[in-house]
Coordinates of C-alpha atoms in Angstrom, one line a residue:
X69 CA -17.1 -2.9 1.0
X70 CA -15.5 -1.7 -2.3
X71 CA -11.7 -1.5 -2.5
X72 CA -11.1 2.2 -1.4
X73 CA -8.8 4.6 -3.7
X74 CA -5.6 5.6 -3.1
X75 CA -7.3 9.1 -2.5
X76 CA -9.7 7.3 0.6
X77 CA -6.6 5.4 1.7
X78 CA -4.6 8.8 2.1
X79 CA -7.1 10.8 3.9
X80 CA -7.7 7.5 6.7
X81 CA -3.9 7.4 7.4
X82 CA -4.4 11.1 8.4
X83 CA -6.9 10.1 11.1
X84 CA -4.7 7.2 11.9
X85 CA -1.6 9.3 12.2
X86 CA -3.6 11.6 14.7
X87 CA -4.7 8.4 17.0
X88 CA -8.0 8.5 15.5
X89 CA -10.3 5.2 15.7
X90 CA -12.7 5.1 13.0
X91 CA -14.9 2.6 11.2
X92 CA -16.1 2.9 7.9
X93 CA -19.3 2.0 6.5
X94 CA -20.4 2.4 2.4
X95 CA -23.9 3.1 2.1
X96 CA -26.0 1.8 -1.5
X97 CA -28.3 2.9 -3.7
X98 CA -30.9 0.8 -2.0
X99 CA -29.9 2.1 1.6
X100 CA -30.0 5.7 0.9
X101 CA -33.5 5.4 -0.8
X102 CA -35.3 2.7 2.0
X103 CA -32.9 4.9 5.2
X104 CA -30.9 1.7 5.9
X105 CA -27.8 0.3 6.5
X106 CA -26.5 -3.1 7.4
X107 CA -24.3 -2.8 10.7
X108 CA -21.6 -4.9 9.6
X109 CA -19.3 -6.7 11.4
X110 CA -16.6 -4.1 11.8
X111 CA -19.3 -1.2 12.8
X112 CA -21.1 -3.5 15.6
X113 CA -17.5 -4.6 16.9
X114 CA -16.7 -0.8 16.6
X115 CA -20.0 0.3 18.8
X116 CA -19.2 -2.5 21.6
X117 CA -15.6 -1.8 22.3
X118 CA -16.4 2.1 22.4
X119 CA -19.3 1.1 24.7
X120 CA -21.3 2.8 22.6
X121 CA -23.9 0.2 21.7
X122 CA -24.2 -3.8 22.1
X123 CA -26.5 -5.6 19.1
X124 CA -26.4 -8.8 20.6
X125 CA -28.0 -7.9 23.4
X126 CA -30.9 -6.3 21.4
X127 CA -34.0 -7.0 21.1
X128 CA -35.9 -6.9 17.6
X129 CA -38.6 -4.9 16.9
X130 CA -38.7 -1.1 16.5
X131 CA -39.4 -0.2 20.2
X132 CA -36.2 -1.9 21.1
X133 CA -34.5 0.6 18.8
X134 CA -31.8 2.7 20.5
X135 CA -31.3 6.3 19.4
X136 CA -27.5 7.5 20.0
X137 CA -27.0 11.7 19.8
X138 CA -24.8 12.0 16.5
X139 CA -23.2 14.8 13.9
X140 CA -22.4 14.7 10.3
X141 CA -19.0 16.4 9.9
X142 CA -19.0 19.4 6.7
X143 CA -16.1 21.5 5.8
X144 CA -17.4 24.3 7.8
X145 CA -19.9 23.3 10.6
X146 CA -21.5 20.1 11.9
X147 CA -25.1 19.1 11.6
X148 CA -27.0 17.6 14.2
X149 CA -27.9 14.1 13.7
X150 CA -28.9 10.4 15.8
X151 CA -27.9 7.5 14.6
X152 CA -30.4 4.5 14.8
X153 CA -29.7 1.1 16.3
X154 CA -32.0 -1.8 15.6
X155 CA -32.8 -5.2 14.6
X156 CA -35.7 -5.6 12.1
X157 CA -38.7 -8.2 13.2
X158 CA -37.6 -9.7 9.5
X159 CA -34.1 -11.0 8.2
X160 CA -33.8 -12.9 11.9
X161 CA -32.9 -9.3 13.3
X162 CA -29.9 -8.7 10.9
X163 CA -28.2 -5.2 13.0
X164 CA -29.1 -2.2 10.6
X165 CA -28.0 1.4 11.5
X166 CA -29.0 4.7 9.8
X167 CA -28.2 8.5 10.5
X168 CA -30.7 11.0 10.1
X169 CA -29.7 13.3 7.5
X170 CA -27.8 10.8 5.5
X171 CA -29.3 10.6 1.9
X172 CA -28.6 14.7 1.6
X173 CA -24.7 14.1 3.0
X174 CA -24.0 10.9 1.2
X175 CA -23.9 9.5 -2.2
X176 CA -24.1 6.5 -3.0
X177 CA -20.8 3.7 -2.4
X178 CA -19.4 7.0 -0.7
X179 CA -17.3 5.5 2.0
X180 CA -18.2 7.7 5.5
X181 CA -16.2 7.2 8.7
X182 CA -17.5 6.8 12.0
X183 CA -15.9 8.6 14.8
X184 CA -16.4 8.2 18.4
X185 CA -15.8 10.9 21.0
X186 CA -17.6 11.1 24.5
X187 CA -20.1 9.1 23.5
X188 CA -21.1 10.3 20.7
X189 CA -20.9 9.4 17.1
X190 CA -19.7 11.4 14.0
X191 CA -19.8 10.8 10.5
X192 CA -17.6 12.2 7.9
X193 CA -17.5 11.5 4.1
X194 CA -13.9 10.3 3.2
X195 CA -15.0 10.5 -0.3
X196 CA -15.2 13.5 -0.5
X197 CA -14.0 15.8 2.6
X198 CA -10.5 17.1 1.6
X199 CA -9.1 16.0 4.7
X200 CA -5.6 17.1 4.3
X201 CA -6.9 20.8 4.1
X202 CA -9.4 20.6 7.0
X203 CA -6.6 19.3 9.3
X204 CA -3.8 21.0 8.6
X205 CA -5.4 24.4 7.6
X206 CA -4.7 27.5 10.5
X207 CA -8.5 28.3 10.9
X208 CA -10.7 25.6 13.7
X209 CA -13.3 23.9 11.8
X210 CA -15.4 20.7 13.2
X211 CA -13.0 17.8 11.7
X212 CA -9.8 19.3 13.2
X213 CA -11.1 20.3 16.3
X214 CA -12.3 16.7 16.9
X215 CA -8.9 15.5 15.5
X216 CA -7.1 17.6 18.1
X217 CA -9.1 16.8 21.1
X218 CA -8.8 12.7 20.3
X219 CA -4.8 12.7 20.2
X220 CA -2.5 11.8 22.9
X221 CA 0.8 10.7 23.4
X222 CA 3.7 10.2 26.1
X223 CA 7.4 9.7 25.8
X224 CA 9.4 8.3 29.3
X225 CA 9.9 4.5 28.3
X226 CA 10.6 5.4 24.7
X227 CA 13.0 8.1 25.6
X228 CA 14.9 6.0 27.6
X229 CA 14.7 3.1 25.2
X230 CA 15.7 5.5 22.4
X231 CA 19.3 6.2 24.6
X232 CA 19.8 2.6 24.7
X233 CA 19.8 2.2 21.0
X234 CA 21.6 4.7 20.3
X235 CA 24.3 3.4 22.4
X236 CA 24.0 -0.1 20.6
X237 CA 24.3 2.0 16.9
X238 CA 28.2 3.5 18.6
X239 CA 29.2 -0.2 18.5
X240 CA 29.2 -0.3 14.8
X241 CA 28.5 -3.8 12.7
X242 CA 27.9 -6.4 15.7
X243 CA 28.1 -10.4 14.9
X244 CA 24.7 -12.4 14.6
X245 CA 24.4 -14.6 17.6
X246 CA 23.2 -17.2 15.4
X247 CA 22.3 -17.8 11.7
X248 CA 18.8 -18.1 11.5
X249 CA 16.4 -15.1 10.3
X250 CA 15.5 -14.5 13.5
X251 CA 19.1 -13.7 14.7
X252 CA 18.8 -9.9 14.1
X253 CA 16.0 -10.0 16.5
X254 CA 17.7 -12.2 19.1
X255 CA 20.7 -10.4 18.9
X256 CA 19.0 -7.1 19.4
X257 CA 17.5 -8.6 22.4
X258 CA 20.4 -9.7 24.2
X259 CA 22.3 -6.4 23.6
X260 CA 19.2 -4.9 25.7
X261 CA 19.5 -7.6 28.2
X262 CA 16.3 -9.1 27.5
X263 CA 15.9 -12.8 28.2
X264 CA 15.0 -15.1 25.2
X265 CA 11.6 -16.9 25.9
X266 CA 8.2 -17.5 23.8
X267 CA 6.2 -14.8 25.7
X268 CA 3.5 -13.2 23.5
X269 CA 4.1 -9.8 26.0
X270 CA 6.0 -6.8 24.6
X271 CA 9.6 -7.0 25.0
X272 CA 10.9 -3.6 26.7
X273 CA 8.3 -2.5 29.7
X274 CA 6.0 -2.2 27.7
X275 CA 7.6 -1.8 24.1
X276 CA 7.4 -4.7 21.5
X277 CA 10.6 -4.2 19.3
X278 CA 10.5 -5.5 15.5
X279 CA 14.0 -5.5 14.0
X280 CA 13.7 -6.3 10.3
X281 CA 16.7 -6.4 7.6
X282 CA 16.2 -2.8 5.8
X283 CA 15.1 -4.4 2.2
X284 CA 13.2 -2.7 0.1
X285 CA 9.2 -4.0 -0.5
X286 CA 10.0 -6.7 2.9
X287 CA 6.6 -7.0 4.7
X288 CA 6.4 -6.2 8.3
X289 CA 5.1 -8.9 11.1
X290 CA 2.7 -8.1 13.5
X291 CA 1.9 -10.7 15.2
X292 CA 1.7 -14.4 15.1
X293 CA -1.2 -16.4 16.0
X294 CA -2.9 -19.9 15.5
X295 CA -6.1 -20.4 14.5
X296 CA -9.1 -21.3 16.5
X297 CA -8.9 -25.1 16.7
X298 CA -12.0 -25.7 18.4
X299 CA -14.0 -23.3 15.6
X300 CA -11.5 -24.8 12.7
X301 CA -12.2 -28.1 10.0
X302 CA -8.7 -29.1 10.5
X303 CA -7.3 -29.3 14.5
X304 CA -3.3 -28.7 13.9
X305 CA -0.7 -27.4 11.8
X306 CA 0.4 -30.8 11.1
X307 CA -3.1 -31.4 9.2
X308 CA -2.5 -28.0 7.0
X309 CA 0.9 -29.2 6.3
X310 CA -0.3 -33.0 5.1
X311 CA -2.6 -31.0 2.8
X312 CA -0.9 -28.4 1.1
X313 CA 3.3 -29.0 1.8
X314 CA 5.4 -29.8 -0.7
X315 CA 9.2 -31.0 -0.2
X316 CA 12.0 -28.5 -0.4
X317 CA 15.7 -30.4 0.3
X318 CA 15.6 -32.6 3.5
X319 CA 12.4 -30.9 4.3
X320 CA 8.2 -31.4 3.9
X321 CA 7.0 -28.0 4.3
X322 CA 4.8 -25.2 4.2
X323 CA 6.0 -21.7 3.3
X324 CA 3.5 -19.1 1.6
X325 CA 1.5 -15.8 2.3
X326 CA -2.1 -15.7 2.2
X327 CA -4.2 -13.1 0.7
X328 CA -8.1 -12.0 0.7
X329 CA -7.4 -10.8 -2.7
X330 CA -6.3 -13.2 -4.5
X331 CA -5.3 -16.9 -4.2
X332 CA -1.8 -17.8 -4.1
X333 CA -0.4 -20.8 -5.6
X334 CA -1.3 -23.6 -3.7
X335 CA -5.3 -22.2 -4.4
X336 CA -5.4 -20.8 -0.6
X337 CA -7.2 -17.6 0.3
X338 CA -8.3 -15.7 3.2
X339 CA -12.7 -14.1 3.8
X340 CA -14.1 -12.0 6.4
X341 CA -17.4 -13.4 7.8
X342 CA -18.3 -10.7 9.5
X343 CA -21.4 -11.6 10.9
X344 CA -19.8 -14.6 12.8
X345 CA -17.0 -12.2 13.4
X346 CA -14.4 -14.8 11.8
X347 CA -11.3 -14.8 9.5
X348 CA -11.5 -17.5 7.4
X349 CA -8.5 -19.6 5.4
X350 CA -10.2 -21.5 2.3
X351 CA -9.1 -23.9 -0.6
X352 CA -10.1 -24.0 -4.2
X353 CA -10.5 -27.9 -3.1
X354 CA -13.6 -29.4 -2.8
X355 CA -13.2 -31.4 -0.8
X356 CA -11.5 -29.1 1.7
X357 CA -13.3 -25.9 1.6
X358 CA -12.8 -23.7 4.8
X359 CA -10.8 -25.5 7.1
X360 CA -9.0 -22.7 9.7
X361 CA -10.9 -19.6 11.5
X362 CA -9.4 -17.1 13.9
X363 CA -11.8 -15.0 15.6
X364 CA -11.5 -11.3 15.0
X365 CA -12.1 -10.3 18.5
X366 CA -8.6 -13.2 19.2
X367 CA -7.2 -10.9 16.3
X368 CA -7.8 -7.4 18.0
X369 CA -6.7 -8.5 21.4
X370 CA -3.0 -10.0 19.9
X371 CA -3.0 -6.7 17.6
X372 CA -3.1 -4.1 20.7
X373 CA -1.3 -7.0 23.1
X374 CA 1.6 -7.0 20.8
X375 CA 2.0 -3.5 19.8
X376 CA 0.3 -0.8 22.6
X377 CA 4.3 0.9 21.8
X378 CA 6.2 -0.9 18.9
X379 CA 9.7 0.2 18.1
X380 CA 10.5 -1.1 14.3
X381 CA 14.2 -0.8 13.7
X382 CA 15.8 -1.2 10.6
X383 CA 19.3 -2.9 10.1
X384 CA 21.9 -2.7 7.4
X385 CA 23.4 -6.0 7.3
X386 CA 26.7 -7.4 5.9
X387 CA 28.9 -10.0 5.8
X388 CA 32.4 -10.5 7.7
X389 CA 34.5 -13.1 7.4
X390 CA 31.6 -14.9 6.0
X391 CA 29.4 -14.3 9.6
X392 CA 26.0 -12.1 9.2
X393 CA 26.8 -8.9 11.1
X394 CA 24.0 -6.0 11.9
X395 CA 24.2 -2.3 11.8
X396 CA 21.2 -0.7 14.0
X397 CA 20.4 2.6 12.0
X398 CA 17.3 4.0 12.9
X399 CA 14.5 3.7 14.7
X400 CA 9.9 4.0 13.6
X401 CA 8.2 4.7 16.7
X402 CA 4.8 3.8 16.7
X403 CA 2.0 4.0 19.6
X404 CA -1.3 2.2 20.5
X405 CA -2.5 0.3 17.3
X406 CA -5.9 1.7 16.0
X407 CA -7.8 -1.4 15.8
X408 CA -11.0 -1.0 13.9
X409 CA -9.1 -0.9 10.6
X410 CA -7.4 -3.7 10.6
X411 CA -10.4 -6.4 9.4
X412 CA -11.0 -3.9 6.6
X413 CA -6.4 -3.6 5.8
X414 CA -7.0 -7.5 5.8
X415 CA -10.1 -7.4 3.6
X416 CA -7.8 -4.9 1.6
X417 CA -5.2 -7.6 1.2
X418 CA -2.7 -4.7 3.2
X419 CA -2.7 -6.8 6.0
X420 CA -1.6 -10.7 4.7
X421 CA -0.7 -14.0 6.8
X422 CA 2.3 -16.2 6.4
X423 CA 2.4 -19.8 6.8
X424 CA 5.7 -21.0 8.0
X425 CA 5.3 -25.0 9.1
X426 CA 7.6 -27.9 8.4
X427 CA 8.6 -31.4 8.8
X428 CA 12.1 -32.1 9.7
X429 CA 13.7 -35.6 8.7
X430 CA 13.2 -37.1 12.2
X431 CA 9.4 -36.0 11.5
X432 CA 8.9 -33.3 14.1
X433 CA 6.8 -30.7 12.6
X434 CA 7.8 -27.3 13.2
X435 CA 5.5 -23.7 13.0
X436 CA 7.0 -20.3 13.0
X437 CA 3.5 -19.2 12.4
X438 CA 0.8 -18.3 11.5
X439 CA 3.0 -14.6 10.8
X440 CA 0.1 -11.9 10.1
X441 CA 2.0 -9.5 8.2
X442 CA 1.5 -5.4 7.3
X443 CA 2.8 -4.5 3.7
X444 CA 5.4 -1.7 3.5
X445 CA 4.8 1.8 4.3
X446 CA 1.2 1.0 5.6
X447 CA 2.2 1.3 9.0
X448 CA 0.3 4.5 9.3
X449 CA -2.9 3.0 8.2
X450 CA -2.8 1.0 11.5
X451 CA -1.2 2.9 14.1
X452 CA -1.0 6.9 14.8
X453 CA 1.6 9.3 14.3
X454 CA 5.0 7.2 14.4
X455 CA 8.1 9.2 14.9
X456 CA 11.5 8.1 13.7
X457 CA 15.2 8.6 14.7
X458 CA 18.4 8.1 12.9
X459 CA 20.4 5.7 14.9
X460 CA 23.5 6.4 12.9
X461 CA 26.5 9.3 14.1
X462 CA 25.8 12.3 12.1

């Protein structure tokens, strides 16, 4: 898929910020004039998880096609449409999917949304459907109307979790527990009573809490996972880190980000296979090639694990009598992740990993990660409407 505009990006946060799960699919000049579209990765694991459609389960041939009742979103009405789900007797089957109607509603490398709802499937053009007008506008039409009737939301842990931290916040600047950078989360924790331990559950019934020092451009985490030894060239971090560390100080080690965009400096970047449904970590070395894989599915399931109900909280921090102290001061409320854009935010290069692995002098390796991180202010590509509170006494 083409890197979308900031215009595309703008008008998908609005559908995010509403709880809206949508997948998005850029037909060609080929497809519109043959009526065809690859089902990609994202789309097929899109029409599985809404139980819409399966492809592996499919048989090929065109009387094992599946027709599934579908609408093509306008500005002022919605016109009737099915979409079509099979696998060719050529290509070994590769999934294709059309919509009837398509080639008068799209242009082509227009990038069109797909919408689920009861069911059903429903296409609008985020090229070029002025979504902020359609949604926000008094009068009903079809795309706000569906909006309306997808979002949800409830408040009782939150609220109550909201009092606690706002009780926290009265205390003023409170002293790091430890120095390390992940003292302003454990601090945070043990003011909440929450007991320190490597669970991968969400912290507060429910609620996974992200306290990160208020610095401008600072990346956000989301999650940390390891790759997929068994599906992976290399079987441990320790093999990663005899590969590509360098020694910083006392230490042998392993600190970067990784991007799908470009490489970083040790020649490492991240692909998207979707059709094995796979993140893949490669090297500009020959001799190395692809050596991790995580499997997207593995991704999707840590992504909504992790954050069903985040609370991000931003801290002022200073120092007194040369101790780290934290000021709480407010508070980004987010709800249940949208999943289907995150492989296309990490195709994006919005959505970036960390590598955080070492060896110490008494040769213990050590790995903080891998850290999958969101960039700044794209929080509302990935989850629905967030809310946020001042912590701070007025």
């Amino acid at each position: 898929m083409r890197q979308l505009t900031k215009v595309e990006i703008e008008r998908i946060k609005l559908l995010t910020e509403k709880s809206v799960e949508v997948t998005l699919i850029e037909p060609t000049v080929t497809g519109l004039g043959k009526s065809i579209m690859d089902a990609t990765g994202s789309v097929r694991s899109f029409l599985k998880d809404k139980n819409i459609h399966d492809y592996e389960l499919q048989n090929q041939g065109q009387e094992s096609k599946v027709l599934i009742n579908s609408y093509l979103i306008t500005s002022d009405g919605l016109i009737n449409s099915s979409a079509s789900l099979y696998r060719p007797n050529t290509k070994k089957g590769d999934p294709r999917i059309w919509f009837k109607g398509l080639g008068a509603y799209s242009k082509a490398n227009d990038i069109l949304g797909i919408i689920s709802y009861e069911n059903d499937l429903y296409v609008v053009n985020v090229t070029q459907l002025d979504f902020e007008s359609l949604i926000n506008v008094l009068e009903n039409n079809p795309l706000k109307e569906l909006v309306n009737e997808i979002n949800s939301l409830s408040r009782k842990v939150a609220d109550e979790l909201l009092i606690l931290f706002r009780e926290i916040s009265l205390r003023g600047a409170i002293p790091a527990m430890l120095q390390a950078d992940t003292a302003i989360g454990r601090t945070l924790e043990t003011l909440l009573g929450i007991n320190i331990n490597s669970s991968k559950q969400p912290d507060y019934k429910g609620i996974e809490l992200k306290a990160f020092r208020d610095k401008r451009g600072n990346r956000k985490n989301l999650f940390a996972q390891v790759p997929d030894w068994s599906a992976s060239k290399f079987k441990s971090s320790s093999e990663i880190l005899n590969e590509f560390g360098y020694n910083r100080g006392e230490d042998f080690k392993l600190y970067c980000t990784v991007s799908a965009i470009v490489r970083n400096s040790q020649g490492l970047k991240l692909k998207l296979d979707t059709n094995v449904r796979q993140l893949i970590e490669n090297s500009d070395k020959y001799s190395v090639g692809d050596f991790v894989a995580w499997g997207l599915e593995t991704l999707h399931k840590r992504l909504l694990e992790k954050h069903n109900e985040t609370f991000w909280v931003a801290t002022d921090t200073l120092m007194i009598d040369n101790k780290e102290h934290f000021i709480y001061k407010s508070v980004e409320h987010t709800k249940k992740p949208i999943v289907s854009p995150f492989d296309i935010l990490l195709e994006q290069g919005i959505i970036t990993l960390d590598h955080l692995i070492k060896r110490t002098v008494v040769g213990k390796v050590v790995e903080k990660g891998p850290l999958f991180k969101i960039k700044p202010n794209a929080l509302n590509l990935l989850f629905p409407p967030s809310q946020s509170y001042n912590l701070l006494p007025k």
